[in-house]
Each structure stands twice: as C-alpha cells, then as structure tokens.
Tab-separated table of C-alpha atoms and ligand atoms in Angstrom:
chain	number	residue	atom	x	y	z
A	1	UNK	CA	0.000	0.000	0.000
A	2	UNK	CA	1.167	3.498	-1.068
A	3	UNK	CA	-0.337	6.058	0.741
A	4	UNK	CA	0.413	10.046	-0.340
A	5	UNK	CA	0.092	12.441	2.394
A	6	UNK	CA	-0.487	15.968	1.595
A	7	UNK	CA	0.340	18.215	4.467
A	8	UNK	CA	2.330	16.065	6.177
A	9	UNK	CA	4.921	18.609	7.324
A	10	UNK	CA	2.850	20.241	9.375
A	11	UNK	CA	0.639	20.025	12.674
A	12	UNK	CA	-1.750	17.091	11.972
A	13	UNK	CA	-0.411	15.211	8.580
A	14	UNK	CA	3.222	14.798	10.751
A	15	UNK	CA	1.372	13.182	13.631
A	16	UNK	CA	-0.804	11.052	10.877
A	17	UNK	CA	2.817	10.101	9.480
A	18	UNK	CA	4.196	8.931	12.543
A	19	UNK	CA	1.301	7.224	13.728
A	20	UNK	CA	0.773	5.126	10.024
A	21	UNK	CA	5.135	4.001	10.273
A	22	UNK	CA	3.897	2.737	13.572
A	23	UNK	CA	0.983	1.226	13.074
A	24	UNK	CA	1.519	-0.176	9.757
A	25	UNK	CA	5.688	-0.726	8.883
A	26	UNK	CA	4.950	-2.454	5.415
A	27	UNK	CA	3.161	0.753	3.938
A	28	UNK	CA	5.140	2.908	1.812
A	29	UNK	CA	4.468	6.287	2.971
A	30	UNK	CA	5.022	9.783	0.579
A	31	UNK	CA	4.570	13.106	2.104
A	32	UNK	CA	4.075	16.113	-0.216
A	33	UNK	CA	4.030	19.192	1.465
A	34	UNK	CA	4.886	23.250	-0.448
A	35	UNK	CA	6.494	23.934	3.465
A	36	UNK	CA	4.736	27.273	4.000
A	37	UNK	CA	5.291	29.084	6.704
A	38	UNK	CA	3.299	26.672	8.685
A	39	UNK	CA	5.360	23.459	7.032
A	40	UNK	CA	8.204	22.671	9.114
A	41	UNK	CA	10.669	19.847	7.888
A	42	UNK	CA	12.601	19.777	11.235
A	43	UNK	CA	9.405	17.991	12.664
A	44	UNK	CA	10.231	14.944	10.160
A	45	UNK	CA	13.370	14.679	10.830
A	46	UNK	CA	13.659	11.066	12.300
A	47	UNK	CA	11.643	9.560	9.891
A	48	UNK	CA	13.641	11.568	7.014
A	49	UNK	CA	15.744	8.264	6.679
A	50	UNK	CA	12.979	5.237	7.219
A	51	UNK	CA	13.098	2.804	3.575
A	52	UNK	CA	9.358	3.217	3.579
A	53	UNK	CA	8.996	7.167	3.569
A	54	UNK	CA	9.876	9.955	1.414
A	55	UNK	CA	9.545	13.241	1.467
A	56	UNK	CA	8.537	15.447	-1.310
A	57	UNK	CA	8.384	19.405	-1.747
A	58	UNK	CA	5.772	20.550	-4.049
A	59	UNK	CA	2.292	22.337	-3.720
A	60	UNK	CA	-1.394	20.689	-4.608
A	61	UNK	CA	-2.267	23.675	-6.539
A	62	UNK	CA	0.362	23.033	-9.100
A	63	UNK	CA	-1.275	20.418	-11.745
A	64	UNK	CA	1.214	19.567	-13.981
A	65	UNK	CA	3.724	18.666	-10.835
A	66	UNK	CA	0.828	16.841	-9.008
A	67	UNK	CA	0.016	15.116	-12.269
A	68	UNK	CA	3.880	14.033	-13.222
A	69	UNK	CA	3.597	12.824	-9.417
A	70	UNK	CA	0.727	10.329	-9.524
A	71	UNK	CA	1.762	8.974	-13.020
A	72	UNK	CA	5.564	8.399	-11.842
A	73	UNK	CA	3.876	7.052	-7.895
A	74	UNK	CA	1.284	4.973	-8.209
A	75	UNK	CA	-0.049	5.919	-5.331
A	76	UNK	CA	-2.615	3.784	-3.796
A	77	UNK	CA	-4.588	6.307	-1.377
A	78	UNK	CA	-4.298	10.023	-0.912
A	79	UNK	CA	-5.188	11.552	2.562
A	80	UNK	CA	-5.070	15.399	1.546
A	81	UNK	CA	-4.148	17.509	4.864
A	82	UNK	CA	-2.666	20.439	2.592
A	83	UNK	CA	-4.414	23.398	3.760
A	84	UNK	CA	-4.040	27.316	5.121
A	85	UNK	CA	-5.352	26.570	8.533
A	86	UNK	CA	-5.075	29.422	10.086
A	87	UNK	CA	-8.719	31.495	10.784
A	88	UNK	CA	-7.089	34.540	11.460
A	89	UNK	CA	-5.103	34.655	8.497
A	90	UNK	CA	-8.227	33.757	6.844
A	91	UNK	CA	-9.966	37.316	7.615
A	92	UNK	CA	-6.654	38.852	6.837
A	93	UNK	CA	-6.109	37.522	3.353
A	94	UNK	CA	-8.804	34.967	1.966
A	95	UNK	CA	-7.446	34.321	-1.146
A	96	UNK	CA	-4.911	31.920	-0.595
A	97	UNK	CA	-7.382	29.884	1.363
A	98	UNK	CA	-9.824	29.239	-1.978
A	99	UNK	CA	-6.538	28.526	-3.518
A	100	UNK	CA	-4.766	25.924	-1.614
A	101	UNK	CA	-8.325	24.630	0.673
A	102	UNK	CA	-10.565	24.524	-2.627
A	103	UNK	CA	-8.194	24.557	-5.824
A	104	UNK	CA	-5.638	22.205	-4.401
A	105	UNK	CA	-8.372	19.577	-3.590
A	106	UNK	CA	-9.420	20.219	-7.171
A	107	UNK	CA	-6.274	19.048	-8.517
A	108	UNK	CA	-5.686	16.250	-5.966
A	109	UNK	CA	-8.935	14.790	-6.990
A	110	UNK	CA	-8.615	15.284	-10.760
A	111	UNK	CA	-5.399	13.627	-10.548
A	112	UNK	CA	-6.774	10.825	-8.614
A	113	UNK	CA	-9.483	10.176	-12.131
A	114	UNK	CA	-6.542	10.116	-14.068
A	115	UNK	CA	-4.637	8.285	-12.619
A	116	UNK	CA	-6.497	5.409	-10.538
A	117	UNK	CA	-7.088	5.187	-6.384
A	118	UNK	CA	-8.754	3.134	-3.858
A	119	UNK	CA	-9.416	6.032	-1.619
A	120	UNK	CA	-8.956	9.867	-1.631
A	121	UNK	CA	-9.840	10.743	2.027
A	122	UNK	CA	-9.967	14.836	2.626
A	123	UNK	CA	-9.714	15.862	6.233
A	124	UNK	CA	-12.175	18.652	7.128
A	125	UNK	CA	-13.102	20.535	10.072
A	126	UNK	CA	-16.392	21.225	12.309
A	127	UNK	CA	-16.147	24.119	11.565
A	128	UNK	CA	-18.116	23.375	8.621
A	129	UNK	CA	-21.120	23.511	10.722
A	130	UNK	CA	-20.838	26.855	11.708
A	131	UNK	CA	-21.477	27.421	15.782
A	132	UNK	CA	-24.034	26.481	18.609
A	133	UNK	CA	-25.317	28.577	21.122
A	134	UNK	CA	-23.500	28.571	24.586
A	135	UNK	CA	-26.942	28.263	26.370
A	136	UNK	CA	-27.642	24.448	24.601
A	137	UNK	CA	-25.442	21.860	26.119
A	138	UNK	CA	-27.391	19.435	24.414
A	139	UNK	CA	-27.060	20.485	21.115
A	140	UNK	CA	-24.245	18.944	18.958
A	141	UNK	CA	-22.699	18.756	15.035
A	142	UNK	CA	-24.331	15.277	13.413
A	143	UNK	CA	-23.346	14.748	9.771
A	144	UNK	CA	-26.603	15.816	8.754
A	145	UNK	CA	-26.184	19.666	10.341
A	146	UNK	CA	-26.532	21.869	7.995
A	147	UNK	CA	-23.432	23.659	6.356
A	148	UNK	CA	-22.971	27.183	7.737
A	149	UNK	CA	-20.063	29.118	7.947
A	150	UNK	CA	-18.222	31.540	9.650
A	151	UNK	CA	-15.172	32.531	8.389
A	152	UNK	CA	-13.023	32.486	4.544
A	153	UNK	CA	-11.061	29.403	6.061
A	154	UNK	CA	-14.370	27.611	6.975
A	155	UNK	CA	-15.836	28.918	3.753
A	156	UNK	CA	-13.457	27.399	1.712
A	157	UNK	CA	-13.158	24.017	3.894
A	158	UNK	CA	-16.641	23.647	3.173
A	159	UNK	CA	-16.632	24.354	-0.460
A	160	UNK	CA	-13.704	21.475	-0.834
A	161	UNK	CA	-16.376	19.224	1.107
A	162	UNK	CA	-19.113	19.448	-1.481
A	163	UNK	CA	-16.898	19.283	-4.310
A	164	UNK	CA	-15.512	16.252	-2.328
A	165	UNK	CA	-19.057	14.794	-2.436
A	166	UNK	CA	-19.846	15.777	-6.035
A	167	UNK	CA	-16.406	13.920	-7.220
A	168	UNK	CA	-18.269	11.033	-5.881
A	169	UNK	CA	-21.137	11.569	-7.164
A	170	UNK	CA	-20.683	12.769	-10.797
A	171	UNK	CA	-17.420	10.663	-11.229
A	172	UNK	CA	-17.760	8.114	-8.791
A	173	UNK	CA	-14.797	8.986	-7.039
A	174	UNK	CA	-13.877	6.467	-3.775
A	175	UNK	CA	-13.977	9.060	-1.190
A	176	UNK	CA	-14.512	9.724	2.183
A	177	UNK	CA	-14.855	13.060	4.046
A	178	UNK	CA	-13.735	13.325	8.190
A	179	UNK	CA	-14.706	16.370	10.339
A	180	UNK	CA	-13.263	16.801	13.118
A	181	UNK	CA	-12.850	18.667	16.578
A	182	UNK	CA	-10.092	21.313	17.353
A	183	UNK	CA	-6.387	19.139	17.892
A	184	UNK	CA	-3.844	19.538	20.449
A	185	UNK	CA	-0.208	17.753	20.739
A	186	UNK	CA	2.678	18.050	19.472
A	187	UNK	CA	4.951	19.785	17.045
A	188	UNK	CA	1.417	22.083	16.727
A	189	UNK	CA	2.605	25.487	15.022
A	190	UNK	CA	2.738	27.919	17.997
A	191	UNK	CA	0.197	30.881	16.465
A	192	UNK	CA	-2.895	28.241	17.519
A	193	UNK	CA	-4.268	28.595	21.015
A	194	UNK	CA	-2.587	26.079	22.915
A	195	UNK	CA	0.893	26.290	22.343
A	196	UNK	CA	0.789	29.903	21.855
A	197	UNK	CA	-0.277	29.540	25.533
A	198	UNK	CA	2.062	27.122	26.645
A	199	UNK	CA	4.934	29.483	25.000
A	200	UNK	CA	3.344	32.845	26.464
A	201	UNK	CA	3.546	31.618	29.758
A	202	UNK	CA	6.648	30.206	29.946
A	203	UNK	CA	8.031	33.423	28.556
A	204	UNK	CA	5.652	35.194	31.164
A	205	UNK	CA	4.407	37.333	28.866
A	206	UNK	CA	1.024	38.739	28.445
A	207	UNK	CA	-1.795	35.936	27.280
A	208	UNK	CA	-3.871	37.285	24.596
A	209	UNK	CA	-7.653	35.599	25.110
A	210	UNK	CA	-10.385	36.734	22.345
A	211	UNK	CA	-13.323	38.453	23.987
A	212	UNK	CA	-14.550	37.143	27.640
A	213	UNK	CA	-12.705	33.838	26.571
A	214	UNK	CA	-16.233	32.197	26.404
A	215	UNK	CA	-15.937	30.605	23.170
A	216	UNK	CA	-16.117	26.871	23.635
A	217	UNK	CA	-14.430	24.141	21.693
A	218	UNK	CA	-14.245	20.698	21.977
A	219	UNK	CA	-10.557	19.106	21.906
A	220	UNK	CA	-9.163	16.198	20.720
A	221	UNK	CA	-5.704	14.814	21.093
A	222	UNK	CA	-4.085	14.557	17.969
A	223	UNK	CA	-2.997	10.857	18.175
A	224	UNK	CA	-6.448	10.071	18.645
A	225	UNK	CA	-7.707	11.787	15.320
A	226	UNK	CA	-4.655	9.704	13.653
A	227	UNK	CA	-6.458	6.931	14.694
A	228	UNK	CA	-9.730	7.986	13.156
A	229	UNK	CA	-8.581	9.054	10.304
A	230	UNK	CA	-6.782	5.344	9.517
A	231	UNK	CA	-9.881	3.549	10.564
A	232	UNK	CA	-11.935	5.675	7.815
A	233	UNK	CA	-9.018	4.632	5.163
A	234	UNK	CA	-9.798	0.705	6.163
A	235	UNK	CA	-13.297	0.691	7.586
A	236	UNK	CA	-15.102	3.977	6.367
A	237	UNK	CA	-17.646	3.431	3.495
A	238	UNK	CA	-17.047	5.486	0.275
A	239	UNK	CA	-19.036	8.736	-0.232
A	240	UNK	CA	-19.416	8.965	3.342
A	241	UNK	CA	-18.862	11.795	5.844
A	242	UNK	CA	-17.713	10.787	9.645
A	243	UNK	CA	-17.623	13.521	12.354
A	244	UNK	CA	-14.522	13.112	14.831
A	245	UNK	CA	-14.648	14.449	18.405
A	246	UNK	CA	-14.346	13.558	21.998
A	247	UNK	CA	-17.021	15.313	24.230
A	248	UNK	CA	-14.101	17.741	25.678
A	249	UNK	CA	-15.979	20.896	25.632
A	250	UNK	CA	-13.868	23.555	27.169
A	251	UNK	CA	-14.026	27.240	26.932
A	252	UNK	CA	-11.017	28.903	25.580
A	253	UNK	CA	-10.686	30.562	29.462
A	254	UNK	CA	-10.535	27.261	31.111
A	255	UNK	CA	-7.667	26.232	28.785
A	256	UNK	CA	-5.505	29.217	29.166
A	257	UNK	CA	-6.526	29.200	32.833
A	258	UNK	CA	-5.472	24.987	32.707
A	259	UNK	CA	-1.947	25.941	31.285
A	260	UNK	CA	-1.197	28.811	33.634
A	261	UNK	CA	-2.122	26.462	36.668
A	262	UNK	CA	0.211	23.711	35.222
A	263	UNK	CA	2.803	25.319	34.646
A	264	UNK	CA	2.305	27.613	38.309
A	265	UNK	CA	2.154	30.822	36.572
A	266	UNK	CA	-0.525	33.489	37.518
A	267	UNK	CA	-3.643	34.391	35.997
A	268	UNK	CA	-2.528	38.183	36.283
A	269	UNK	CA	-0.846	37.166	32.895
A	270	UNK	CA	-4.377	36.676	30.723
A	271	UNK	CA	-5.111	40.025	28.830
A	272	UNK	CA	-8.787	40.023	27.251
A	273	UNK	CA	-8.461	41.301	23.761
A	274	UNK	CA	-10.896	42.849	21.494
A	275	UNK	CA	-13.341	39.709	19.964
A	276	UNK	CA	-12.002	37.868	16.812
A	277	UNK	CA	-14.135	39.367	13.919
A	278	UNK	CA	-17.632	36.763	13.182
A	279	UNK	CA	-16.336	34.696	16.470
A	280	UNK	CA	-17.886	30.779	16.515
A	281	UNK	CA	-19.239	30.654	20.254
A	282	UNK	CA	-19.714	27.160	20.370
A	283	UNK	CA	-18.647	23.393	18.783
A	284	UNK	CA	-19.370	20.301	19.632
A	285	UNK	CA	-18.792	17.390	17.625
A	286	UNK	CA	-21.404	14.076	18.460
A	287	UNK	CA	-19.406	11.281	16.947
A	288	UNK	CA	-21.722	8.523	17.340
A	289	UNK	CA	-21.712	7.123	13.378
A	290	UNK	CA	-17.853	6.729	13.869
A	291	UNK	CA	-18.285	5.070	17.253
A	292	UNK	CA	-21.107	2.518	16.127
A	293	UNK	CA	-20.240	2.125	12.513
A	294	UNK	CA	-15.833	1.969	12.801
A	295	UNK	CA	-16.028	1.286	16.738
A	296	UNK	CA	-13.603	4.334	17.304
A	297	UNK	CA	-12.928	5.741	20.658
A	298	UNK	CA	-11.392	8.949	21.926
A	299	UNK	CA	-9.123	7.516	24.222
A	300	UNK	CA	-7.017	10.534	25.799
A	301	UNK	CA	-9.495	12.713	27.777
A	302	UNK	CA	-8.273	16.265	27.636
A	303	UNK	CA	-7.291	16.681	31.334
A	304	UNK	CA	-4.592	13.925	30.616
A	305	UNK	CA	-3.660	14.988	27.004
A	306	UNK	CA	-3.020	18.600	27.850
A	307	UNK	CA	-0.395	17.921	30.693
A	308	UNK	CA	0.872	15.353	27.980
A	309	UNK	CA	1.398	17.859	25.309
A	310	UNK	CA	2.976	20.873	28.244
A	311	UNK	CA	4.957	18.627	28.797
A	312	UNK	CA	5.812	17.817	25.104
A	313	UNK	CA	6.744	21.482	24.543
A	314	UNK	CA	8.775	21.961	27.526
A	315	UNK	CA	10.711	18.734	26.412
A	316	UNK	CA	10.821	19.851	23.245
A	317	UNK	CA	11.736	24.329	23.464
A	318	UNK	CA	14.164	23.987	20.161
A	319	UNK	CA	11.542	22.986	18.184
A	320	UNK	CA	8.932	25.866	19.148
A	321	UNK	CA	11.865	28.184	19.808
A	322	UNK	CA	13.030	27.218	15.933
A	323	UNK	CA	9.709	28.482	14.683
A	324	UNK	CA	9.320	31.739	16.519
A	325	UNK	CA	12.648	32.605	15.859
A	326	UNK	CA	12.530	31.676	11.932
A	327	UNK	CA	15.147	29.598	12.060
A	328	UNK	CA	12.646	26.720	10.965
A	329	UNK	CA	12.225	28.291	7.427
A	330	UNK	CA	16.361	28.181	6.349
A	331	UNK	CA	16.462	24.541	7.703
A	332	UNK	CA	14.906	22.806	3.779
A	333	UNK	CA	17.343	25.573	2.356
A	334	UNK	CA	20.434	24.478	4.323
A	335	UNK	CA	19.670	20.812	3.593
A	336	UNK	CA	18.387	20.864	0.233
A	337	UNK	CA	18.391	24.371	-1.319
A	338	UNK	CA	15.960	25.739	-3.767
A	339	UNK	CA	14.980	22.402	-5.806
A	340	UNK	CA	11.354	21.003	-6.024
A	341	UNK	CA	11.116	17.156	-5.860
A	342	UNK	CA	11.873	13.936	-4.230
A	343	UNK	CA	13.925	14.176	-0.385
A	344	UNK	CA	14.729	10.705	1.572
B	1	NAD	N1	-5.750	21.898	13.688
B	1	NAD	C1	-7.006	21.542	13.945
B	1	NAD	O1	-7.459	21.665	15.085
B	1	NAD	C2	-7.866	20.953	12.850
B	1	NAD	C3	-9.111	20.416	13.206
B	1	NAD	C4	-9.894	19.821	12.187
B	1	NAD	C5	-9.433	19.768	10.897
B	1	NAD	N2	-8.214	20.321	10.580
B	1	NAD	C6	-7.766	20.202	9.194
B	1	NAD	O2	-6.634	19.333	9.198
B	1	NAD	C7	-5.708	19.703	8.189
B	1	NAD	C8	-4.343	19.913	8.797
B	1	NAD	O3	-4.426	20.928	9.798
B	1	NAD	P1	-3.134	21.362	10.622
B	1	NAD	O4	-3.601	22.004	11.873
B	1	NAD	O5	-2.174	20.242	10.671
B	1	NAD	O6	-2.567	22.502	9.641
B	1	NAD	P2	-1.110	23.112	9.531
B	1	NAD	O7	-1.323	24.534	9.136
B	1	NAD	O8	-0.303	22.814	10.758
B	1	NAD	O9	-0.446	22.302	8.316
B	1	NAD	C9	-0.816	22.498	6.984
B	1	NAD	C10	0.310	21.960	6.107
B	1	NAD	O10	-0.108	22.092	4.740
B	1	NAD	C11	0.998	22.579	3.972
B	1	NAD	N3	0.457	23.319	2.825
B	1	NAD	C12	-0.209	24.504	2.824
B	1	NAD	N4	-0.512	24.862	1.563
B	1	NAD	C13	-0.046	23.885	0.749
B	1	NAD	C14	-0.065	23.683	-0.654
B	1	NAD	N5	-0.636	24.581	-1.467
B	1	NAD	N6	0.491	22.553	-1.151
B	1	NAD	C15	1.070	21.639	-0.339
B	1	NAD	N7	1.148	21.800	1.007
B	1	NAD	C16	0.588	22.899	1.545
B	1	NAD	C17	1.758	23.494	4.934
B	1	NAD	O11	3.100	23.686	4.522
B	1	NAD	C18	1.636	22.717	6.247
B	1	NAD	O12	2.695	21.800	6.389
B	1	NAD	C19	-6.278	20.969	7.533
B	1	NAD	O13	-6.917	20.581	6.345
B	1	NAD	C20	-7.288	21.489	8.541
B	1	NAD	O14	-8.329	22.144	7.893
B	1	NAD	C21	-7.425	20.901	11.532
C-alpha cells in the first residue's frame, strides 16, 4: 500500500505520518508538502531516513507537478491535509485559502481520475457547521447539520467538502470526508491557542484571550484523530462523511486558565483582547456514526492529554523556539536548497 500524504509537514499530517510508520511498517508512505510558513521539515526529521517514507516538496495547486507525481507514484490512497489553517489569516487575506483549501483539492482529486485510487480521504473541520449557542449543552454537530459558515477558512473548507461529495457523485470517485474537533499535541505550530499559551507563559508574557474567553471548543488529542482518520481509510464506506470528536468541551478561558495552573504561573498574565471578527461561540462534535459504525474511541481525555502535550513542549523548546525565531524556514534551504522534488 502506497499512501500520499499531503500536508504532512505540518501540525496534523506529521502526527498522521508517525502514527501510520507505527501502526503499519509495510506501507510505503510519501509526504508532499509546499512547506509554508506553517510546514516545518525539522518535525520529520527522524523519519527523514525510514526505507518506507519519502519526502517530497511541491504544492497541490500546481497540476502539472501533481500530475507528473501520480503517473511516476502509483499511489494507492491520498489523505489530503494540505491546507491554510489558520482562521485569522483567513480574515486577513482569503485568497490563498480558496486557492490551496478549494483549488488544491481540485487538482488532488482530478489527478486521482486520471490516474487510478482506492481512496482519496480529505480531512475537514467542524467548523463546517458553523457554531451552537452557549446556552444548549445538548445540542451537537451530526453529519446531517446543515453547512454554515463563519469565516473564509471555513468557507473554503466547506466548499472542498461538497466538491468532495460531487467527485463522488458525478465521477464516482472512492472518497470519504472526516470532520473533526479542534487538535492539540505536538509539534502544533505555535500561532494556535494552545501552544501559543504554553509558550506565552513560559516566557511570562502577556496571554492574549479573544473576547470574555467564552468561546467553547471541543478538543481532541491529535494521536487520537490519527487513529480515526486510519480507521476511515480501512473501515469507512465510500461517499461517506464521519464527524470526529471527543465530548471535551472547554471554553477557551478554562484552557488558558489549565496551562497557567500547570505550569504555576498566575492568571494576572491573561489580557482580554478585542473579539475575533464573526467569532464561533460554540462546537461540539457528536461522533456517534464513527463510534457505532468503525467502533472508534477517543481515548485521551483532555485533562490527561493537555499535561501530555505541556509537557511535550517543555521537552521539546528547540523545536517551538526554531519556529518563533525563523530559524525553521532556512532549515529545507540548508539541507536541500531551492529544488522542487523527491527528499529521503
Ligand atoms: N488543527 C485543527 O485543530 C484541525 C481540526 C480539524 C481539521 N483540521 C484540518 O486538518 C488539516 C491539517 O491541519 P493542521 O492544523 O495540521 O494545519 P497546519 O497549518 O499545521 O499544516 C498544513 C500543512 O499544509 C501545507 N500546505 C499549505 N498549503 C499547501 C499547498 N498549497 N500545497 C502543499 N502543502 C501545503 C503546509 O506547509 C503545512 O505543512 C487541515 O486541512 C485542517 O483544515 C485541523
């Protein structure tokens, strides 16, 4: 089995890497990644050199590199995690997100007609589904919420989902679609909320918290979404959609106030900044389809998994340190300089 992942230098797709060496040795893994600023090739370092991976720069909106690619690969399955991530950036500059999110997928998925797959999987994100009030616990994303969304990056998620689903449809394209929770662990780039955090407060600086720091989300270790995400590849029936999440609603307060008390730093430190522009207030993913139809099971609650992954940046400063310093971005150039193409 061949399996390209797109993405894979950053937050998730690395994880997804390490987790599919581990879990399955006799699978010939390729990673294709553009390394962005949010791509960081340090992170693959010590599987750089494993027989069964290889790492590959090049960008999913390119088509006539992404075609060259499949024909010379052969790949087998495609798990596309390629995508600007950020929300933020999103209401700063949309347009590279409805390149890369929607384009990309485009290209991915036209190259997967030409050339022949058993499964193109595309990762997607609750926040498809737009948000729920704070005031109804009860209410949660099912795959049948409606699509509703909030921001360019959420905009242009969704628009690769239904062009996900019409691939299958008009084209009969084996796909399958997962939508899942907001991730935490490691080697996650440190503009998101919890390592930004983590690094804030070691550095005892000021903690920058959107609004009253209501806005709930509901977390899932990374490791677990790995999981998920191979079960779909194996298990998941084509054309389908499967919502990933563990029923670890916390509000972005308690986190920052969670890190501050594991790490014995003072609460003094949170600053309430002016409200992130169309704000989500609440998600909550109810991942009952995956549960009864794949059997999957969150299995790191978030009051373990968040001293797990403190404790993953504090054992790991270079590699956060790397990024805020921009060090990260010469490390490709001083290994590999300017070329396109195939790295072992
Ligand atoms: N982080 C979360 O909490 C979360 C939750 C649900 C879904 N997702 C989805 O999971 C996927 C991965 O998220 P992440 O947090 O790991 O993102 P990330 O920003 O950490 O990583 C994205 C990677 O894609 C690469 N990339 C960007 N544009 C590219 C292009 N045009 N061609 C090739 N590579 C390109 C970047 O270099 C980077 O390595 C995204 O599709 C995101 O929408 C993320």
């Amino acid at each position: 089995m061949k399996i390209l992942v797109t993405g894979g230098a950053g937050f998730i797709g690395s994880n997804f890497i390490f987790y599919m060496l581990d879990q399955h040795p006799d699978y010939d893994i390729v990673c294709l990644d553009a390394l962005t600023y949010a791509g960081n090739l340090e992170t693959l370092e010590h599987v750089m050199d494993n027989d069964n991976f290889k790492f590959i720069k090049g960008d999913i909106r390119d088509r006539d590199f992404i075609f060259d690619l499949f024909k010379k690969e052969n790949f087998d399955m495609v798990v596309n995690f390629a995508a600007e991530s950020h929300v933020d950036r999103s209401i700063k500059d949309p347009g590279v997100f409805l390149e890369t999110n929607i384009l990309g997928t485009q290209v991915l998925m036209a190259a997967c007609r030409e050339y022949g797959i058993k499964r193109f999987h595309q990762v997607s994100t609750d926040e498809v589904y737009g948000d729920l009030p704070l005031d109804k616990p009860d209410l949660m994303f099912t795959e049948e919420t409606s699509i509703t969304t909030s921001s360019p990056y959420s905009a242009s998620k969704a628009s690769a989902d239904l062009l996900v689903e019409a691939y299958h449809r008009t084209f009969n394209l084996p796909v399958t679609i997962s939508r899942c929770s907001n991730n935490y662990g490691p080697y996650q780039f440190p503009e998101k909320l919890i390592p930004l955090m983590i690094s804030k407060a070691l550095a005892e600086e000021e903690l920058p918290v959107y609004g009253k720091g209501e806005n709930v989300r509901d977390w899932l270790y990374v490791k677990d979404h790995c999981e998920a995400i191979d079960l779909i590849l194996h298990k998941g029936q084509q054309g389908e959609v499967y919502n990933i999440g563990g029923h670890n609603e916390r509000s972005n307060l308690e986190v920052v106030k969670t890190i501050l008390n594991e790490l014995d730093k003072p609460e003094s430190l949170i600053t309430f900044v002016e409200d992130r522009a169309g704000h989500d207030l609440r998600y909550a993913i109810d991942p009952t389809k995956i549960s009864e139809e794949l059997d999957w099971e969150p299995t790191i609650l978030f009051d373990q998994g968040i001293k797990k992954t403190i404790k993953w940046y504090l054992d790991n400063e270079e590699w956060w340190q790397n990024i805020l310093s921009g060090e990260y971005q010469d490390y490709y150039q001083k290994m590999y300089g300017d070329k396109q193409g195939d790295k072992r």
